[in-house]
Structure formats: structure tokens, C-alpha cells
Coordinates of C-alpha atoms in Angstrom, one line a residue:
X1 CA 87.5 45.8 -68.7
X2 CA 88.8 42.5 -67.2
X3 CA 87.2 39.1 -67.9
X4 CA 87.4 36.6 -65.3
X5 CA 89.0 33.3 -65.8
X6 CA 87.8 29.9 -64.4
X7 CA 90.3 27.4 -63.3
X8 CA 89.6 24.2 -64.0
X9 CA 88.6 22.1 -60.8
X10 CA 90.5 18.8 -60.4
X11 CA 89.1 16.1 -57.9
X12 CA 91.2 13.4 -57.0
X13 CA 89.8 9.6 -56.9
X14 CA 88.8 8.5 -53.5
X15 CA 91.3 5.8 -51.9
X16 CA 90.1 2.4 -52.1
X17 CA 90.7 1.9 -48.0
X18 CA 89.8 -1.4 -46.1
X19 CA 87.3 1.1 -43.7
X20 CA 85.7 2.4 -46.8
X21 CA 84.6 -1.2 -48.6
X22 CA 83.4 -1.7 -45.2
X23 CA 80.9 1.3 -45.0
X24 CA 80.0 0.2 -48.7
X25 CA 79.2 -3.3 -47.2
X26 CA 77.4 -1.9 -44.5
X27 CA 75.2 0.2 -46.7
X28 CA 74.6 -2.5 -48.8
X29 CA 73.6 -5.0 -45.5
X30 CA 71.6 -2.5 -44.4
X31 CA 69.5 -1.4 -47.6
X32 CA 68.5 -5.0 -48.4
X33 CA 64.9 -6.2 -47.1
X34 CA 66.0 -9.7 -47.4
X35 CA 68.8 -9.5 -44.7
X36 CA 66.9 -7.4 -42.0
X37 CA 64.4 -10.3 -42.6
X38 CA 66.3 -13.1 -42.6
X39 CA 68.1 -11.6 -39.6
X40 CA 64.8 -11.7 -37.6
X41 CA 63.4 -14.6 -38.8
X42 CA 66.9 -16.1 -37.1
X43 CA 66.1 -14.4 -33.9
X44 CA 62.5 -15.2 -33.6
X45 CA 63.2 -18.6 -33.9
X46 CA 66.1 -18.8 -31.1
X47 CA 63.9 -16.9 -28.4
X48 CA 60.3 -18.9 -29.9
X49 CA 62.0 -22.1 -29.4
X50 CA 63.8 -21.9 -27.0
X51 CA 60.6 -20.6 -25.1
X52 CA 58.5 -23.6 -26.4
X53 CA 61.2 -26.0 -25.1
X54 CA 61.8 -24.7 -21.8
X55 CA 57.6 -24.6 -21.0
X56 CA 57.5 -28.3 -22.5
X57 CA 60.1 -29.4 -20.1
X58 CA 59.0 -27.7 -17.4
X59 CA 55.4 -29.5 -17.6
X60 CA 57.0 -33.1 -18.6
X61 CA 60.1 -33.2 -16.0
X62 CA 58.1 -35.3 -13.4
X63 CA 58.0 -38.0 -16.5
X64 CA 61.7 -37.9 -17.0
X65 CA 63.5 -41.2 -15.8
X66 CA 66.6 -40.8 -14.1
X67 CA 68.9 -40.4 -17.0
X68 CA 66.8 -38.0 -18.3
X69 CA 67.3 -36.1 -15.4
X70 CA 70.9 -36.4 -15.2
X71 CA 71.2 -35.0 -18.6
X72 CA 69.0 -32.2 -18.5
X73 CA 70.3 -28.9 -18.2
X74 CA 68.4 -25.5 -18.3
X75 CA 70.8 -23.3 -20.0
X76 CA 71.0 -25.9 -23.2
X77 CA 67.1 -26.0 -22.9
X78 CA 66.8 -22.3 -23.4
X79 CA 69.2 -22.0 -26.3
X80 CA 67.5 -24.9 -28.0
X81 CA 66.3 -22.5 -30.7
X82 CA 69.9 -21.8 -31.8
X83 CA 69.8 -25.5 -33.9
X84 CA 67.4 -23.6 -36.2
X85 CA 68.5 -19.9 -36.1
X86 CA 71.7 -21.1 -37.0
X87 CA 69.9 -22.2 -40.5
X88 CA 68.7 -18.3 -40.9
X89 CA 72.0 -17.1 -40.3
X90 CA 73.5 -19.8 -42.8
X91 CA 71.3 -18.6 -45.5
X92 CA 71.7 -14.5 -44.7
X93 CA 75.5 -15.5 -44.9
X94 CA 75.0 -17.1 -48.4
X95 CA 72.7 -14.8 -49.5
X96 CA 74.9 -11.7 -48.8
X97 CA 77.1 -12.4 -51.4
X98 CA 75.7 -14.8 -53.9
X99 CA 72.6 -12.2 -54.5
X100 CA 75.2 -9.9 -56.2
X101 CA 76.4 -13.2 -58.7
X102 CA 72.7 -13.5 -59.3
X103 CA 72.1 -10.3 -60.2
X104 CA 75.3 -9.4 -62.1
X105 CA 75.9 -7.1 -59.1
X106 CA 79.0 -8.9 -58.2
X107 CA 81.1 -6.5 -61.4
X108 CA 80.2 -3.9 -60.2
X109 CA 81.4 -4.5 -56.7
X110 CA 85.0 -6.0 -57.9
X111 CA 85.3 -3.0 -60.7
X112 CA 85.2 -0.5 -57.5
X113 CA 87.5 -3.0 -55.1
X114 CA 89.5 -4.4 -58.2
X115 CA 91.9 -6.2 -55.2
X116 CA 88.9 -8.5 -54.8
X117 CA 89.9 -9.6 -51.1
X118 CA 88.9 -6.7 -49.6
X119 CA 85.6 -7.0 -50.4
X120 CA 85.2 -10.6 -49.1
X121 CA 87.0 -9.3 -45.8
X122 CA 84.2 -6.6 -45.4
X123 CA 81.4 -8.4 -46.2
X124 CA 82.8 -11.0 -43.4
X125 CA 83.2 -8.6 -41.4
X126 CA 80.1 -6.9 -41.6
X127 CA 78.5 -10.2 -41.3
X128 CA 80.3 -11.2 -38.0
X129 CA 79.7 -7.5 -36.7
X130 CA 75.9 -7.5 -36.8
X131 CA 75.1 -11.0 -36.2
X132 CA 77.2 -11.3 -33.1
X133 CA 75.5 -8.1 -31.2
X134 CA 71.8 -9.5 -32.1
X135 CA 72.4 -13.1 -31.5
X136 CA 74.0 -11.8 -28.3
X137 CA 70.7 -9.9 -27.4
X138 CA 69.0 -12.6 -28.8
X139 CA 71.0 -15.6 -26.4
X140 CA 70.1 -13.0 -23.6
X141 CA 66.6 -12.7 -24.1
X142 CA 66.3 -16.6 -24.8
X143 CA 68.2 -17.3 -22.0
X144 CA 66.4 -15.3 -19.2
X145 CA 62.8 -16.1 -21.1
X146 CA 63.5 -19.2 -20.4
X147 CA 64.8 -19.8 -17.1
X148 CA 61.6 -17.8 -16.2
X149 CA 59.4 -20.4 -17.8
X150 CA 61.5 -23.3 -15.8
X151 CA 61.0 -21.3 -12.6
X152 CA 57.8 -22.1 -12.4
X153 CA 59.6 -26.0 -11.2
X154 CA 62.1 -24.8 -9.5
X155 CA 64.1 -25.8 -12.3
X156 CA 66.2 -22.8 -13.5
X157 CA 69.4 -21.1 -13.3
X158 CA 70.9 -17.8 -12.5
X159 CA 73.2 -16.1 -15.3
X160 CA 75.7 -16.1 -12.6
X161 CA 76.3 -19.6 -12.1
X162 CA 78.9 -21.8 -13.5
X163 CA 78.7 -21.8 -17.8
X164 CA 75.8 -19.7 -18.1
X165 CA 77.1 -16.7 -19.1
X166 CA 79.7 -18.6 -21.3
X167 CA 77.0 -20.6 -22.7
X168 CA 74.8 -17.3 -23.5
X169 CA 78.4 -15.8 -25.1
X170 CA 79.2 -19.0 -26.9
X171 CA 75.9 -19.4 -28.4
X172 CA 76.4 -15.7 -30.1
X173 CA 79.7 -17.0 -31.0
X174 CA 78.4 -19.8 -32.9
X175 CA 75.5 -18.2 -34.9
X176 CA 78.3 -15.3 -35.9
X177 CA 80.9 -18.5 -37.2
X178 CA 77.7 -19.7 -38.8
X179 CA 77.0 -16.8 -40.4
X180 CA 80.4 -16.4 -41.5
X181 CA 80.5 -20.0 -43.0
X182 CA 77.7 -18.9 -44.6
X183 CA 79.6 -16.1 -46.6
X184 CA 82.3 -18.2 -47.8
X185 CA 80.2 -20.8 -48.7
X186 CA 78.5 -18.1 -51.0
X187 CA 81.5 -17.1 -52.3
X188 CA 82.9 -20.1 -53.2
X189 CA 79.7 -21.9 -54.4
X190 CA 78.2 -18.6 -56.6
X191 CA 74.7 -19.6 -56.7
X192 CA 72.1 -19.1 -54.2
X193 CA 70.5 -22.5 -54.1
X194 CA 73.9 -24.4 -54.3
X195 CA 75.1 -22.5 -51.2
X196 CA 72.2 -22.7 -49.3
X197 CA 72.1 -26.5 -49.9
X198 CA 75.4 -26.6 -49.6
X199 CA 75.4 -25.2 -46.1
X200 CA 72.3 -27.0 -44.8
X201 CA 74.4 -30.7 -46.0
X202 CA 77.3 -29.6 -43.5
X203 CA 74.7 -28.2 -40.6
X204 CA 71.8 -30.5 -40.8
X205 CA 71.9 -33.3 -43.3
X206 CA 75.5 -34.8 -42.6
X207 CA 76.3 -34.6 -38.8
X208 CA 73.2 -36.9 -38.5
X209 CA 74.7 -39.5 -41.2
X210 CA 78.0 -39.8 -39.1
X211 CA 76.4 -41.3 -36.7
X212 CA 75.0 -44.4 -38.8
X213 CA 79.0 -45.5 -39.0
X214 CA 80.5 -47.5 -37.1
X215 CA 80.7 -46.5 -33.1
X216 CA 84.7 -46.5 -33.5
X217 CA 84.8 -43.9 -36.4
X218 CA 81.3 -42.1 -35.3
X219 CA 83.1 -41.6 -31.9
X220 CA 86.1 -39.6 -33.9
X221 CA 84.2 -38.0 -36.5
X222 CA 81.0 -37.1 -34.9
X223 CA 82.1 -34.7 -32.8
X224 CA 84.0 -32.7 -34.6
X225 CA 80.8 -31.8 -37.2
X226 CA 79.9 -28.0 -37.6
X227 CA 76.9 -27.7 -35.9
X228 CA 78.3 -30.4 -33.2
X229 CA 81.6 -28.5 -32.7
X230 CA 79.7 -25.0 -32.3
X231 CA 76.8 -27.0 -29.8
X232 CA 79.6 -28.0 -27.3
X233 CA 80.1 -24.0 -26.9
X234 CA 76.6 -23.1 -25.8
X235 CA 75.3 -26.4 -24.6
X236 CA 78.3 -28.0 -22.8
X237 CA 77.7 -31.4 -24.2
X238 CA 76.5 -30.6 -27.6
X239 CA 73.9 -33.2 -27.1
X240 CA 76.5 -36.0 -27.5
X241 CA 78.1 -38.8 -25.8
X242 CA 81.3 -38.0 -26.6
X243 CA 81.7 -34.2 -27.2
X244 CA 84.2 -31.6 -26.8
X245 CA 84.9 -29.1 -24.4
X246 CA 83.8 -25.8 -25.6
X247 CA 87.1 -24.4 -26.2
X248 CA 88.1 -27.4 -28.8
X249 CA 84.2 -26.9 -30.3
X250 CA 85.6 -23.7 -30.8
X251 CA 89.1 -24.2 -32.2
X252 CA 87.5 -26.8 -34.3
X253 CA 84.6 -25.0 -35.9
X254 CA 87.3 -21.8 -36.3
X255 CA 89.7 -24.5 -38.2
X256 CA 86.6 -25.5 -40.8
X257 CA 85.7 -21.2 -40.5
X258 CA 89.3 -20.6 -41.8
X259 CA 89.9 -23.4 -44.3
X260 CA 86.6 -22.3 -45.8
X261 CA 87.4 -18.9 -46.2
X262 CA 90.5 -19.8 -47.6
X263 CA 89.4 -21.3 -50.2
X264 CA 86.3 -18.4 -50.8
X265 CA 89.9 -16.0 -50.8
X266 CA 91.1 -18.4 -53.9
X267 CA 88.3 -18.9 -55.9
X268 CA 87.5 -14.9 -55.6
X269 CA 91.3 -14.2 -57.0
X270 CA 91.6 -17.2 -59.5
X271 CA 87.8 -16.8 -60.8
X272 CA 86.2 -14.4 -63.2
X273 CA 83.0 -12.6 -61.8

């Protein structure tokens, strides 16, 4: 009689691979009530206002004087919603990352990715990924909703004409870099309500305040803001005097994008969780 022996089975650890803290990032995105809400609330309010302000406009253009006129144009009237969605995309941005410091989460996370950076790179990432394909759908919509609603004046535009399609890319663009900022914000700041404040000073509270200095330093500075920068790509002028073109609103809000995630790349090393 022969009795059977059982060799013990050996399993080797799994590889921590870039690809693989990405797919655990993407799980985590996509099991989270919070982001899929956020993420709509952003994209509701980029098609409902830019609706709303394309039907205003076309039933008050025969009160516009002539500067009014001069200055209007239809593609930055149906992507007015992006100065609001880019709030919602702020906040998912913060929210992605500082909900695991909240919850203790975040120890987990850097026990299984102990090189830390690899985590912020997939949660940035994964960010940038799934904002930029529904903000693109969502620019699209906005943008064709709304040169429908101007048609009605004879007011609209085709996608084919000069900066339209640009415009409806760049506006995608900037919620993504937004959404982005958002992430290293998060990281850097820790704390839900500091990042979310922290990000709605730099988008909404201090551009405006620029403004109130000085015409030869507002000129210089103004500009150059976040949500000014990231305006000239969509809306040509950013709603300035003096704006940039939309390849420097680009190069500059990708210069504030980097140094911020520069310093998230820091604090993440140098900092306990």
C-alpha cells in the first residue's frame, strides 16, 4: 500500500506593475457613488448652462449694442457651462484622493504600492482618462445643443468652421487639467474641505481679485489665472481684454498642472500617511 504525498503549493507575490495600480485605481473610481455623481453633476451643468445661455442670448441679441455684438461669439456661449463644471471636476479631483486620508484608507493603499508615486500617477491618470472622454461627449453635446438653440436667429455655427472644433477639444482639455489640479491639490492639502477650498480660491475666488489691482499689473497677472488660462482654450478670448492665445492658455495652465503635481510627488514621498 502507497500513501500519497502532497507537495506543498507555493504562490509567488504578484508584481507591483504601473498597469496594475492603475486597474486598482480604476476599480476604486468606479466603485465609489460619490465620483459617478460628482462626474454627472459636472456634465449636467456644462450641457444645462450652456443651453440656458445660448436661449437667453438668442432672445436678447436685438438688445445688444454694438460692442456687444462684436464680442459675442456662439461657440463660447455654448460652453458657458464649463465655468461651473470645471468646479465638479475640481472637487471629484480632490475628493479622489483625500476621501482615502479621511477614512484611513490612504495605509492601505501605500502598504500595497509602498513606492508611493505610483499611486499618485494612476489616480492622475485615471482621472485624466475618464474626465477627458465625458467632458469630450459632454463639449459635444453642449456644443451642438446649443448652436441649435441660436439657430433659431440665425446666429449659430457649424463644427466645421474656424475654432469650433478646437474650442469643443480644448474645453475637454481644460475640465481634464482641472480635474487633474484637483488630484494634486488633494494630495498635497490631505483634507477634503481644505482642498476643496483650496481649489475653488485658485478657480473662482482669486482670478476675480486680480483684477481690482492696478491695470499695469492686472494686465500681466490676470491672464495667466487657472480658470483664465484654460478659458482662452475653449472660448478664444477667455472673456478678457487681454488674453492668451489658446496655445499659451495651455502651456500656462500645464506649467501650474506640473508645478502642482510636483509638489503632490514631494509631500506624498517626504510625508507619513
Amino acid at each position: 500500500m502507497t500513501t500519497a504525498t502532497l507537495e506543498p503549493v507555493t504562490t509567488r507575490p504578484l508584481k507591483v506593475t504601473q498597469w496594475r495600480v492603475i486597474a486598482s485605481e480604476w476599480t476604486k473610481f468606479r466603485s465609489l457613488r460619490s465620483t459617478i455623481w460628482t462626474l454627472l453633476v459636472g456634465v449636467v451643468l456644462m450641457i444645462g448652462l450652456g443651453a440656458i445661455a445660448s436661449a437667453v442670448t438668442a432672445n436678447q441679441y436685438h438688445t445688444f449694442n454694438a460692442h456687444d455684438r462684436a464680442a459675442f461669439s456662439a461657440i463660447g456661449v455654448s460652453l458657458a457651462g464649463i465655468s461651473l463644471a470645471q468646479i465638479a471636476i475640481g472637487v471629484l479631483g480632490v475628493l479622489l484622493i483625500s476621501g482615502e486620508y479621511s477614512t484611513g484608507m490612504i495605509r492601505s493603499s501605500l502598504t500595497a504600492v509602498p513606492r508611493r508615486l505610483p499611486m499618485l500617477w494612476a489616480k492622475i491618470g485615471v482621472m485624466a482618462g475618464v474626465v477627458f472622454v465625458v467632458a469630450l461627449v459632454g463639449s459635444l453635446i453642449s456644443f451642438f445643443l446649443g448652436q441649435l438653440l441660436l439657430s433659431s436667429h440665425h446666429l449659430n455655427v457649424s463644427i466645421t468652421d474656424p475654432g469650433a472644433l478646437r474650442s469643443v477639444i480644448g474645453a475637454a482639455g481644460f475640465l481634464t487639467m482641472a480635474g487633474m489640479i484637483g488630484v494634486a491639490i488633494g494630495t498635497i492639502v490631505r483634507n477634503t474641505a481644505g482642498g476643496i477650498t483650496t481649489f475653488v480660491g485658485a478657480f473662482l475666488v482669486i482670478p476675480p481679485l486680480t483684477m481690482l489691482l492696478p491695470n499695469s499689473v492686472s494686465d500681466r497677472i490676470t491672464p495667466y489665472m487657472p480658470p483664465n488660462a484654460g478659458g482662452s482654450m475653449y472660448s478664444g478670448n477667455g472673456g478678457l481684454a487681454h488674453s492668451l492665445s489658446p496655445f499659451a492658455g495651455f502651456l500656462a495652465l500645464g506649467a501650474f498642472l506640473v508645478l502642482l503635481v510636483a509638489a503632490a510627488a514631494f509631500r506624498l514621498q517626504r510625508s507619513d500617511a
